[in-house]
PDB file of C-alpha atoms in Angstrom:
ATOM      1  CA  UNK A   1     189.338 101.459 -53.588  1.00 52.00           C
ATOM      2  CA  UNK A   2     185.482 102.935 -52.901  1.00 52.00           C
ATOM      3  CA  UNK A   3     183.469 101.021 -50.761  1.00 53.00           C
ATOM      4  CA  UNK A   4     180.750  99.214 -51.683  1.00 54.00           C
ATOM      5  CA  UNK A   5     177.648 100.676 -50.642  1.00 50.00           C
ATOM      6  CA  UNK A   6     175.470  99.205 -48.170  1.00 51.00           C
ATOM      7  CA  UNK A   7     171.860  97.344 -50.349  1.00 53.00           C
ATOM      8  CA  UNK A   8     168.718  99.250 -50.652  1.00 56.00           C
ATOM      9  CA  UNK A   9     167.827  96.625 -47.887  1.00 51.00           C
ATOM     10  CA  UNK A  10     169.873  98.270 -45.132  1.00 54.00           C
ATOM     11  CA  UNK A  11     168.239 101.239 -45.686  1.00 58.00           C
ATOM     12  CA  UNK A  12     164.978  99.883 -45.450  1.00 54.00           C
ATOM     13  CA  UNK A  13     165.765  97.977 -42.371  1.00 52.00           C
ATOM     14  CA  UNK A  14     167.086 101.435 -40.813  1.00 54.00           C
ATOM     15  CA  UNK A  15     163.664 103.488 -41.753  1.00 59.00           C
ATOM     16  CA  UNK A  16     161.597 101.008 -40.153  1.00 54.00           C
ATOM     17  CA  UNK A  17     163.176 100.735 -37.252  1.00 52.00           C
ATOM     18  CA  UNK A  18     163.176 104.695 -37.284  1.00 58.00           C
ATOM     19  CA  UNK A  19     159.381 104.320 -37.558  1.00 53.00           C
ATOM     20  CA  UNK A  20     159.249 101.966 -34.711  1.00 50.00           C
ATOM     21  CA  UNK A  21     161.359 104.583 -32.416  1.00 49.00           C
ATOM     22  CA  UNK A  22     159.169 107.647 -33.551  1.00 54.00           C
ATOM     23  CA  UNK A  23     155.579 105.444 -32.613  1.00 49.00           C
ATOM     24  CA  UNK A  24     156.721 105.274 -29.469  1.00 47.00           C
ATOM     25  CA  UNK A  25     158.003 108.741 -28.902  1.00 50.00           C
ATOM     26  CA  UNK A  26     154.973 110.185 -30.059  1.00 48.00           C
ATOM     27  CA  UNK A  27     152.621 107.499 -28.114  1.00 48.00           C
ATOM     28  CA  UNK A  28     151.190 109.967 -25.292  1.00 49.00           C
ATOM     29  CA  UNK A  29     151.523 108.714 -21.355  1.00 50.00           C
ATOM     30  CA  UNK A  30     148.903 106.338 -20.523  1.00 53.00           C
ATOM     31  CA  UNK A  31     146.428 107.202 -17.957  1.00 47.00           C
ATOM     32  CA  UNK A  32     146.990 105.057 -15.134  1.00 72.00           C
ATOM     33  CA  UNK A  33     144.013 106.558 -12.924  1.00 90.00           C
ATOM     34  CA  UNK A  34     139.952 106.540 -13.285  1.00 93.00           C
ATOM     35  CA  UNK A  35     137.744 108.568 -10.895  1.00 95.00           C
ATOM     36  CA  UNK A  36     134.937 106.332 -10.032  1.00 94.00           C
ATOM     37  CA  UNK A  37     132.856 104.101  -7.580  1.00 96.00           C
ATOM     38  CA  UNK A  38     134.605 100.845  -7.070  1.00 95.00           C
ATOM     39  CA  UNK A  39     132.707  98.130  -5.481  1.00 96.00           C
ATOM     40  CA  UNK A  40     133.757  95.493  -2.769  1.00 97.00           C
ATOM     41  CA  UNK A  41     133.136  92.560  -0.705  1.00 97.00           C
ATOM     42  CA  UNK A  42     133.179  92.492   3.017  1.00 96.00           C
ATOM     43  CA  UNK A  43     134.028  89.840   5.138  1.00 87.00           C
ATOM     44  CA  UNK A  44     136.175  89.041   8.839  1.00 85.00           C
ATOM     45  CA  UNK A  45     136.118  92.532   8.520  1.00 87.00           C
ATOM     46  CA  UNK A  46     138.472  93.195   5.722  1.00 93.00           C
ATOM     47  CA  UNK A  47     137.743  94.177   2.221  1.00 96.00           C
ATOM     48  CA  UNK A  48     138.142  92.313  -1.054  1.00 95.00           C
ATOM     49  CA  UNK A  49     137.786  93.959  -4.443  1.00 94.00           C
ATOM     50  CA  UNK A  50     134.513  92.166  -5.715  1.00 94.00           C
ATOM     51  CA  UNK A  51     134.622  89.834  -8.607  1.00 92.00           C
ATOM     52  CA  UNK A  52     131.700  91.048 -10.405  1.00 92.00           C
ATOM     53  CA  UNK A  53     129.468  94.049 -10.879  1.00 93.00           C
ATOM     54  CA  UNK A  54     126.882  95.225  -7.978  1.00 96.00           C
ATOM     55  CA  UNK A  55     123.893  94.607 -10.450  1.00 94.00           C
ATOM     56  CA  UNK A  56     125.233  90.911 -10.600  1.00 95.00           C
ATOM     57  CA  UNK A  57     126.133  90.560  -7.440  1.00 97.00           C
ATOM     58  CA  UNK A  58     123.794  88.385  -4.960  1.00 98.00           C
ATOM     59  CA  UNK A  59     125.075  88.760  -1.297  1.00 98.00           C
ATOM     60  CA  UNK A  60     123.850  86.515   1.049  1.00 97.00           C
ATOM     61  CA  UNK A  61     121.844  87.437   4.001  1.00 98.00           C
ATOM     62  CA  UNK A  62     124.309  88.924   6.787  1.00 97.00           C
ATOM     63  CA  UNK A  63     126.982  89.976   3.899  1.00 97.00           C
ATOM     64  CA  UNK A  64     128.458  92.943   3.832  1.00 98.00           C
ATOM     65  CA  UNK A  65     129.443  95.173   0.897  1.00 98.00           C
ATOM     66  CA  UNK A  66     130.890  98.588   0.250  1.00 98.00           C
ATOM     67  CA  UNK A  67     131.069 101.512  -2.104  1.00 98.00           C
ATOM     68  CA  UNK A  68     134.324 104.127  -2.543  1.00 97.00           C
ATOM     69  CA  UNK A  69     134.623 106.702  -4.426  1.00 97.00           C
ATOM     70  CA  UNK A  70     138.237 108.107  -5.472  1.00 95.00           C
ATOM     71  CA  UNK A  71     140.579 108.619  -7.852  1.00 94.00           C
ATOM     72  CA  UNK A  72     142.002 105.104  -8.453  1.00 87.00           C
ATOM     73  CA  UNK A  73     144.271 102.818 -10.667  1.00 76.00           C
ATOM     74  CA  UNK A  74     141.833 100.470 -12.153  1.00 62.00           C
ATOM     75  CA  UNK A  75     143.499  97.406 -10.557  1.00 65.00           C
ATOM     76  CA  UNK A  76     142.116  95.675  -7.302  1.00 70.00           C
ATOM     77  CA  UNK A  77     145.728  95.736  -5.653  1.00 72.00           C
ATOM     78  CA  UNK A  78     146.033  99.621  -5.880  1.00 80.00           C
ATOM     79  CA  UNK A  79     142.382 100.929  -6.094  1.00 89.00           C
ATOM     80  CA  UNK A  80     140.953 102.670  -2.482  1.00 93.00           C
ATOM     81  CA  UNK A  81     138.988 100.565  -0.478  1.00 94.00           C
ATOM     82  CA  UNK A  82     136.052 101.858   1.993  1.00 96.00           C
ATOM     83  CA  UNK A  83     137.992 103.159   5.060  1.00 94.00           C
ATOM     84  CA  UNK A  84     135.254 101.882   7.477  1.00 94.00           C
ATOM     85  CA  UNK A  85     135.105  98.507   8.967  1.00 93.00           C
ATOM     86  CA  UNK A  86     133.227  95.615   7.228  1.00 96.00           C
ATOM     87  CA  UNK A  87     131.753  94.919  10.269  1.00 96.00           C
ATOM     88  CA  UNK A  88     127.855  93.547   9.507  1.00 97.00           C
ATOM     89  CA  UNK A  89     126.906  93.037  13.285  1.00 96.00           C
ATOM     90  CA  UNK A  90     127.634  97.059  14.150  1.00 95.00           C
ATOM     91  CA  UNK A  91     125.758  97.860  10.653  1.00 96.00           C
ATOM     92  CA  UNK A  92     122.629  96.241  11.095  1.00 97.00           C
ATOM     93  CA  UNK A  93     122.289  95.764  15.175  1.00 96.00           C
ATOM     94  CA  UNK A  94     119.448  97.591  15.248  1.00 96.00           C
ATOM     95  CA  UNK A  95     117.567  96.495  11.871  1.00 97.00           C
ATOM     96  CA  UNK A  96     115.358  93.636  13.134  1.00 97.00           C
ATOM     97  CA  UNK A  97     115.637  90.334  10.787  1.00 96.00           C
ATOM     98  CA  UNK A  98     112.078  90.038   8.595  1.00 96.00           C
ATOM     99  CA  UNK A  99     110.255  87.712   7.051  1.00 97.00           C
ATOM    100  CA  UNK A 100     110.632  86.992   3.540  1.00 97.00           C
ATOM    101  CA  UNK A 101     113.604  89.514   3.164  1.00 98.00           C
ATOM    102  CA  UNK A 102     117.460  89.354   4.059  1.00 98.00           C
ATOM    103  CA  UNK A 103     119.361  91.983   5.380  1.00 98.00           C
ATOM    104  CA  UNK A 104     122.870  93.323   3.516  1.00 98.00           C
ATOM    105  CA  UNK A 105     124.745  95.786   5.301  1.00 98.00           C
ATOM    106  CA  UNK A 106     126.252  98.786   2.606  1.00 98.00           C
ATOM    107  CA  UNK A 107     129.258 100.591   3.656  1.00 97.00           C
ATOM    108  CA  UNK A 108     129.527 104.181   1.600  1.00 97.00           C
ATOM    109  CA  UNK A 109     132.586 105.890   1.065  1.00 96.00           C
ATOM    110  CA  UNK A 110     132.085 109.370  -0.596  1.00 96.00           C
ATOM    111  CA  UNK A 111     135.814 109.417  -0.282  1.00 95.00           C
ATOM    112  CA  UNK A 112     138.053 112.598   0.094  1.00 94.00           C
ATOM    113  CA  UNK A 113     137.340 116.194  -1.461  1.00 95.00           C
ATOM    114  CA  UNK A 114     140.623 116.076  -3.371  1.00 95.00           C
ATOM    115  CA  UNK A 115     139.069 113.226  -5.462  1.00 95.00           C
ATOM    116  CA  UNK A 116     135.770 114.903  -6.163  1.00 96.00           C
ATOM    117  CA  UNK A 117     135.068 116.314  -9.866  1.00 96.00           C
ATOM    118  CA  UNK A 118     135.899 119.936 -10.240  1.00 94.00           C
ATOM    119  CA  UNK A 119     132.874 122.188  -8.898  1.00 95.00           C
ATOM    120  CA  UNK A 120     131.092 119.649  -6.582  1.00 96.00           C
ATOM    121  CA  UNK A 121     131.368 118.543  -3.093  1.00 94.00           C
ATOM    122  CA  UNK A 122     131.047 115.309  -1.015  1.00 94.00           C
ATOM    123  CA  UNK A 123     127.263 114.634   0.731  1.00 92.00           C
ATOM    124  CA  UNK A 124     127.555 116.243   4.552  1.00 87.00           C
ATOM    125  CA  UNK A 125     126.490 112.805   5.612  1.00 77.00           C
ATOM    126  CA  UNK A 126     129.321 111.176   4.026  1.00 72.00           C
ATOM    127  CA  UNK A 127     130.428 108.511   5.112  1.00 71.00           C
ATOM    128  CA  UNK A 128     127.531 106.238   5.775  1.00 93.00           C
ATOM    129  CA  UNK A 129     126.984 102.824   7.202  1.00 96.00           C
ATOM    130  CA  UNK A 130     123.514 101.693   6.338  1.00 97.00           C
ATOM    131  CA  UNK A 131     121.672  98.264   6.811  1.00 98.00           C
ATOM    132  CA  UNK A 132     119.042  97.448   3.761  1.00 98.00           C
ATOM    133  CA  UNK A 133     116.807  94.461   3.665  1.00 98.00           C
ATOM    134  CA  UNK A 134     115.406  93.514   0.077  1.00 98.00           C
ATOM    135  CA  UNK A 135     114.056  90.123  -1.182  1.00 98.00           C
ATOM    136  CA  UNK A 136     116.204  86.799  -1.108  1.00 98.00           C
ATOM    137  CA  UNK A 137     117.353  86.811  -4.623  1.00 98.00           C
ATOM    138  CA  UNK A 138     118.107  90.795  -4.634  1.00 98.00           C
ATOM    139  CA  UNK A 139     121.237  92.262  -6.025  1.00 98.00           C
ATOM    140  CA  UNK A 140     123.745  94.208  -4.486  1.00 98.00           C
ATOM    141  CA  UNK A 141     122.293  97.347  -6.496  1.00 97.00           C
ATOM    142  CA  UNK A 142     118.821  96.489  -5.443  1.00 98.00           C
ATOM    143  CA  UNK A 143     120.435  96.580  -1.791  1.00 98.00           C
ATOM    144  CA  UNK A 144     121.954 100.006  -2.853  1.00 98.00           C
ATOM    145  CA  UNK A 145     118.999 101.313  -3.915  1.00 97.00           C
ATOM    146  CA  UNK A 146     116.741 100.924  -1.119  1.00 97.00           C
ATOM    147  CA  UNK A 147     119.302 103.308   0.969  1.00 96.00           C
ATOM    148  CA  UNK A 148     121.176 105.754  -1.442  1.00 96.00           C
ATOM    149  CA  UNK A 149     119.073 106.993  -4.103  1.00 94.00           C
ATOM    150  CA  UNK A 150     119.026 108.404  -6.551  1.00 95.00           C
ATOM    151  CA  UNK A 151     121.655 106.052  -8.182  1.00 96.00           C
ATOM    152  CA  UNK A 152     122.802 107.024 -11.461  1.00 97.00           C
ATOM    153  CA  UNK A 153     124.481 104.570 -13.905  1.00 95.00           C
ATOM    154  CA  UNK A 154     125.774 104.907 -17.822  1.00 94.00           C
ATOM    155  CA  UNK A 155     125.082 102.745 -21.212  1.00 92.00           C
ATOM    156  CA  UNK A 156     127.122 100.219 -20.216  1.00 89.00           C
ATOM    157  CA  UNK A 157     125.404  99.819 -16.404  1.00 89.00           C
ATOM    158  CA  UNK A 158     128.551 100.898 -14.893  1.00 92.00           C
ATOM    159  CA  UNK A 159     127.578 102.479 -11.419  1.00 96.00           C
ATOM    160  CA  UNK A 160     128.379 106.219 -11.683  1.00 97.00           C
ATOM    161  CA  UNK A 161     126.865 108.214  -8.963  1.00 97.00           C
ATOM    162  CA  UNK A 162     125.105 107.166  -5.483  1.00 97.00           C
ATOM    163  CA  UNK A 163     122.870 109.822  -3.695  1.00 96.00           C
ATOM    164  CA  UNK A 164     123.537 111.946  -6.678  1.00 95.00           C
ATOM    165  CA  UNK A 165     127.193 112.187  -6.064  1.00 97.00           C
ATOM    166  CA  UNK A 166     128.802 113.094  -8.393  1.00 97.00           C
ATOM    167  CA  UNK A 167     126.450 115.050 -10.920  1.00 96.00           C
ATOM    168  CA  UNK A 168     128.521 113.891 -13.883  1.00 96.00           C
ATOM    169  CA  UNK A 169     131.194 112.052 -15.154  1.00 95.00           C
ATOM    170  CA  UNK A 170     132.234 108.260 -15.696  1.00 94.00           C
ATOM    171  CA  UNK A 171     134.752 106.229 -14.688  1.00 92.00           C
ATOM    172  CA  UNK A 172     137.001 109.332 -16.402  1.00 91.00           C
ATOM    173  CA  UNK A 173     140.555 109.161 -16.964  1.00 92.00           C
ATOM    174  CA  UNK A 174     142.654 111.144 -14.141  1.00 89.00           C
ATOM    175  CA  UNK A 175     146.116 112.253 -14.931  1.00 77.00           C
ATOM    176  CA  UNK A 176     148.606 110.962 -12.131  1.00 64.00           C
ATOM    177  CA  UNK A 177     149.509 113.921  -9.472  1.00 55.00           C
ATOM    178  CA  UNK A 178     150.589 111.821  -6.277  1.00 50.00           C
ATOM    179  CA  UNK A 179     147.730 113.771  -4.883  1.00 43.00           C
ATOM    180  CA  UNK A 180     144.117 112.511  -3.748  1.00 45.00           C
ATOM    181  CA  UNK A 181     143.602 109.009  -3.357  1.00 44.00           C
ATOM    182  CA  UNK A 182     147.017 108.543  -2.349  1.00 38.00           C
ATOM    183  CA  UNK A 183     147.010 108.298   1.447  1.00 36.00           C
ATOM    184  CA  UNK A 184     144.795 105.006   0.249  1.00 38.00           C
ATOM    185  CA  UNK A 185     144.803 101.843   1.555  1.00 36.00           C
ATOM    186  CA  UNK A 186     145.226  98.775  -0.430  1.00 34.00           C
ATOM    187  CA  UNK A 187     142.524  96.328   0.147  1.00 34.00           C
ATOM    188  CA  UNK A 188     142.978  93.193   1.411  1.00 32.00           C
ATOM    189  CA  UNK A 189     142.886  90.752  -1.694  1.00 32.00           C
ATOM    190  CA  UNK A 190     142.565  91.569  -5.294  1.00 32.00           C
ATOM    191  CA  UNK A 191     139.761  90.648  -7.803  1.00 34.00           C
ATOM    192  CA  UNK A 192     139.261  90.695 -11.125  1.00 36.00           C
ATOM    193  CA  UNK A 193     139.101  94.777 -12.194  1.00 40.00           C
ATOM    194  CA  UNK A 194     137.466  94.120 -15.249  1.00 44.00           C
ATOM    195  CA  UNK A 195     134.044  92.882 -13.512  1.00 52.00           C
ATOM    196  CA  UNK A 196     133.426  96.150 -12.195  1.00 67.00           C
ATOM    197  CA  UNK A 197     136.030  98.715 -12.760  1.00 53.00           C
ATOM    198  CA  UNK A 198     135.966 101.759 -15.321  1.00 50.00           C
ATOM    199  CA  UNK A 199     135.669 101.323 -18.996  1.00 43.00           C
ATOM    200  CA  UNK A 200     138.123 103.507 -21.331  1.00 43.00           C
ATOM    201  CA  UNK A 201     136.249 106.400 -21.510  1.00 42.00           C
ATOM    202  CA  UNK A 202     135.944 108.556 -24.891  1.00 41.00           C
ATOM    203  CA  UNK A 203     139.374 110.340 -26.008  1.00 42.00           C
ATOM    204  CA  UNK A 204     141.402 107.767 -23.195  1.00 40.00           C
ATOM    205  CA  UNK A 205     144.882 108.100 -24.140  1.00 38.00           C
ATOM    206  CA  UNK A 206     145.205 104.747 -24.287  1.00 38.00           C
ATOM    207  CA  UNK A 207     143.626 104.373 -27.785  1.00 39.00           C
ATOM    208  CA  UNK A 208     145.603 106.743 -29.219  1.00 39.00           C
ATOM    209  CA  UNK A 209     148.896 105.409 -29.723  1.00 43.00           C
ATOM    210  CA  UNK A 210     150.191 102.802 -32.235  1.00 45.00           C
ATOM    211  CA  UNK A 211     148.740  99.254 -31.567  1.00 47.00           C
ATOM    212  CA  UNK A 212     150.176  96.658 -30.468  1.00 46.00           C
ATOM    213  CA  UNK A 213     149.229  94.796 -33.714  1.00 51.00           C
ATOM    214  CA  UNK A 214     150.306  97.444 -35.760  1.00 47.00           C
ATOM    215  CA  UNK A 215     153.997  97.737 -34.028  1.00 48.00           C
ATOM    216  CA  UNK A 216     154.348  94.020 -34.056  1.00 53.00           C
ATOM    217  CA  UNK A 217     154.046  93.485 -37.746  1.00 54.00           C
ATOM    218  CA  UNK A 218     156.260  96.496 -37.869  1.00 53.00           C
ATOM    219  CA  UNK A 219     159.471  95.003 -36.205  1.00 55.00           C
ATOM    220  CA  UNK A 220     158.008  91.570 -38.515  1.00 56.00           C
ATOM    221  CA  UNK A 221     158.964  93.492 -41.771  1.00 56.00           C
ATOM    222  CA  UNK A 222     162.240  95.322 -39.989  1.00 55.00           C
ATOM    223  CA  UNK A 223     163.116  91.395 -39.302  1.00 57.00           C
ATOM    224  CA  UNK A 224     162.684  90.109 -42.633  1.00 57.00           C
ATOM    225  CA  UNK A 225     164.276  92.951 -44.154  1.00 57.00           C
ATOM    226  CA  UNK A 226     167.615  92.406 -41.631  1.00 57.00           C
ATOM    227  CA  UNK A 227     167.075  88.557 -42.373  1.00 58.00           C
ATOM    228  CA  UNK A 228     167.121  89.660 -46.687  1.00 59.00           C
ATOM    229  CA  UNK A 229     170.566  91.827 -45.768  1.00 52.00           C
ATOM    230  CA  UNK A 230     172.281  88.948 -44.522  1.00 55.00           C
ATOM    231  CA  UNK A 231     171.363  86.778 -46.892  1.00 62.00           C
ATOM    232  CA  UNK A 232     172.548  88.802 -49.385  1.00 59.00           C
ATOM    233  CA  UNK A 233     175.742  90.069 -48.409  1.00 58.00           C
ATOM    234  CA  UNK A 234     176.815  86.029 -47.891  1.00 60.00           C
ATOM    235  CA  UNK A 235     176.346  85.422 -52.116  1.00 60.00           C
ATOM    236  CA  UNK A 236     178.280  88.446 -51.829  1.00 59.00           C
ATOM    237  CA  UNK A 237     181.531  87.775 -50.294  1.00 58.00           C
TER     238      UNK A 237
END
């Protein structure tokens, strides 16, 4: 006796979930890495990955905040924080408190030659410690700007060079080497990385592979169809 062969269903069932299998395999590795200035809040002398953008920002007078540039995962628990102290008093000891203005202490981290762009190198004066005094209600940028120009920052106000480093570039994607950024500390707490931290930039590996959406209603169908299979192999029997 032949046996029966298996409904058109089956096979249906099988070449989705082929198609599934094949998204994936052909879905390129996400870039887990952005070069870019990351932005932070000091305080007690430890670092916290700031909450919201330096052109939001409004530190209070005697606040500290700090800059660092690297090649980072754009996540407040793993990107590298400023490796000097947050330390306001050592900052600003000899900037002398005036009237009308408060005084914000900046802590710049030009970071590590591995982790600059291809063809440039860090500022000689790198790193910097630097105490600015700007009007009540000024910004964290504002702060930035009275001691690092020239500051350079993209279409979407995302801060992308300070004192002209680096020429060029974004918030880029950086392939993963284990090199770099590293030796890195963690900072101290996390924040939320999508106040401040790098947009996908153009070409980012991460929009090119399947959606989620689009995967989803995939395995939906590949259900259904399994669910149709059943069903009809119990009038079946």
């Amino acid at each position: 006796m032949s046996r029966r062969r298996p409904p058109a269903l089956a096979g249906v069932v099988l070449g989705l979930l082929g198609l599934v299998l094949t998204l994936f395999a052909a879905s390129p590795a996400v870039a887990a890495s952005y070069r870019y200035w990351s932005f932070w809040d000091g305080a007690n002398a430890r670092w916290a990955y700031a909450t919201q953008g330096p052109s939001t920002a409004r530190p209070a007078d005697g606040s500290v905040i700090g800059f660092r540039f690297s090649v980072s995962k754009d996540a407040a628990a793993e990107a590298a924080q400023p490796r000097a102290a947050a330390d306001f008093a050592a900052v600003c000891a000899d900037t002398a408190p005036a009237a009308g203005k408060k005084r914000v202490a900046l802590v710049i981290d030009f970071g590590v030659p591995e982790d600059a762009p291809a063809g440039e190198r860090l500022p000689q004066d790198a790193p910097r410690a630097v105490c600015a005094q700007v009007a009540p209600a000024g910004t964290a940028a504002e702060a930035l700007a009275e001691v690092a120009k020239p500051l350079r920052y993209n279409a979407s106000a995302m801060l992308c060079g300070i004192s002209g480093f680096p020429r060029a570039g974004c918030g880029e994607p950086v392939a993963d080497s284990g090199a770099g950024s590293a030796a890195a500390t963690a900072p101290a707490a996390s924040g939320t990385p999508a106040a401040q931290g790098p947009p996908p930039a153009a070409g980012d590996a991460r929009d090119s592979g399947p959606s989620v959406g689009l995967v989803a209603g995939i395995a939906a169908i590949a259900a259904l169809a399994a669910a149709g299979v059943l069903r009809s192999r119990r009038r079946r029997r």
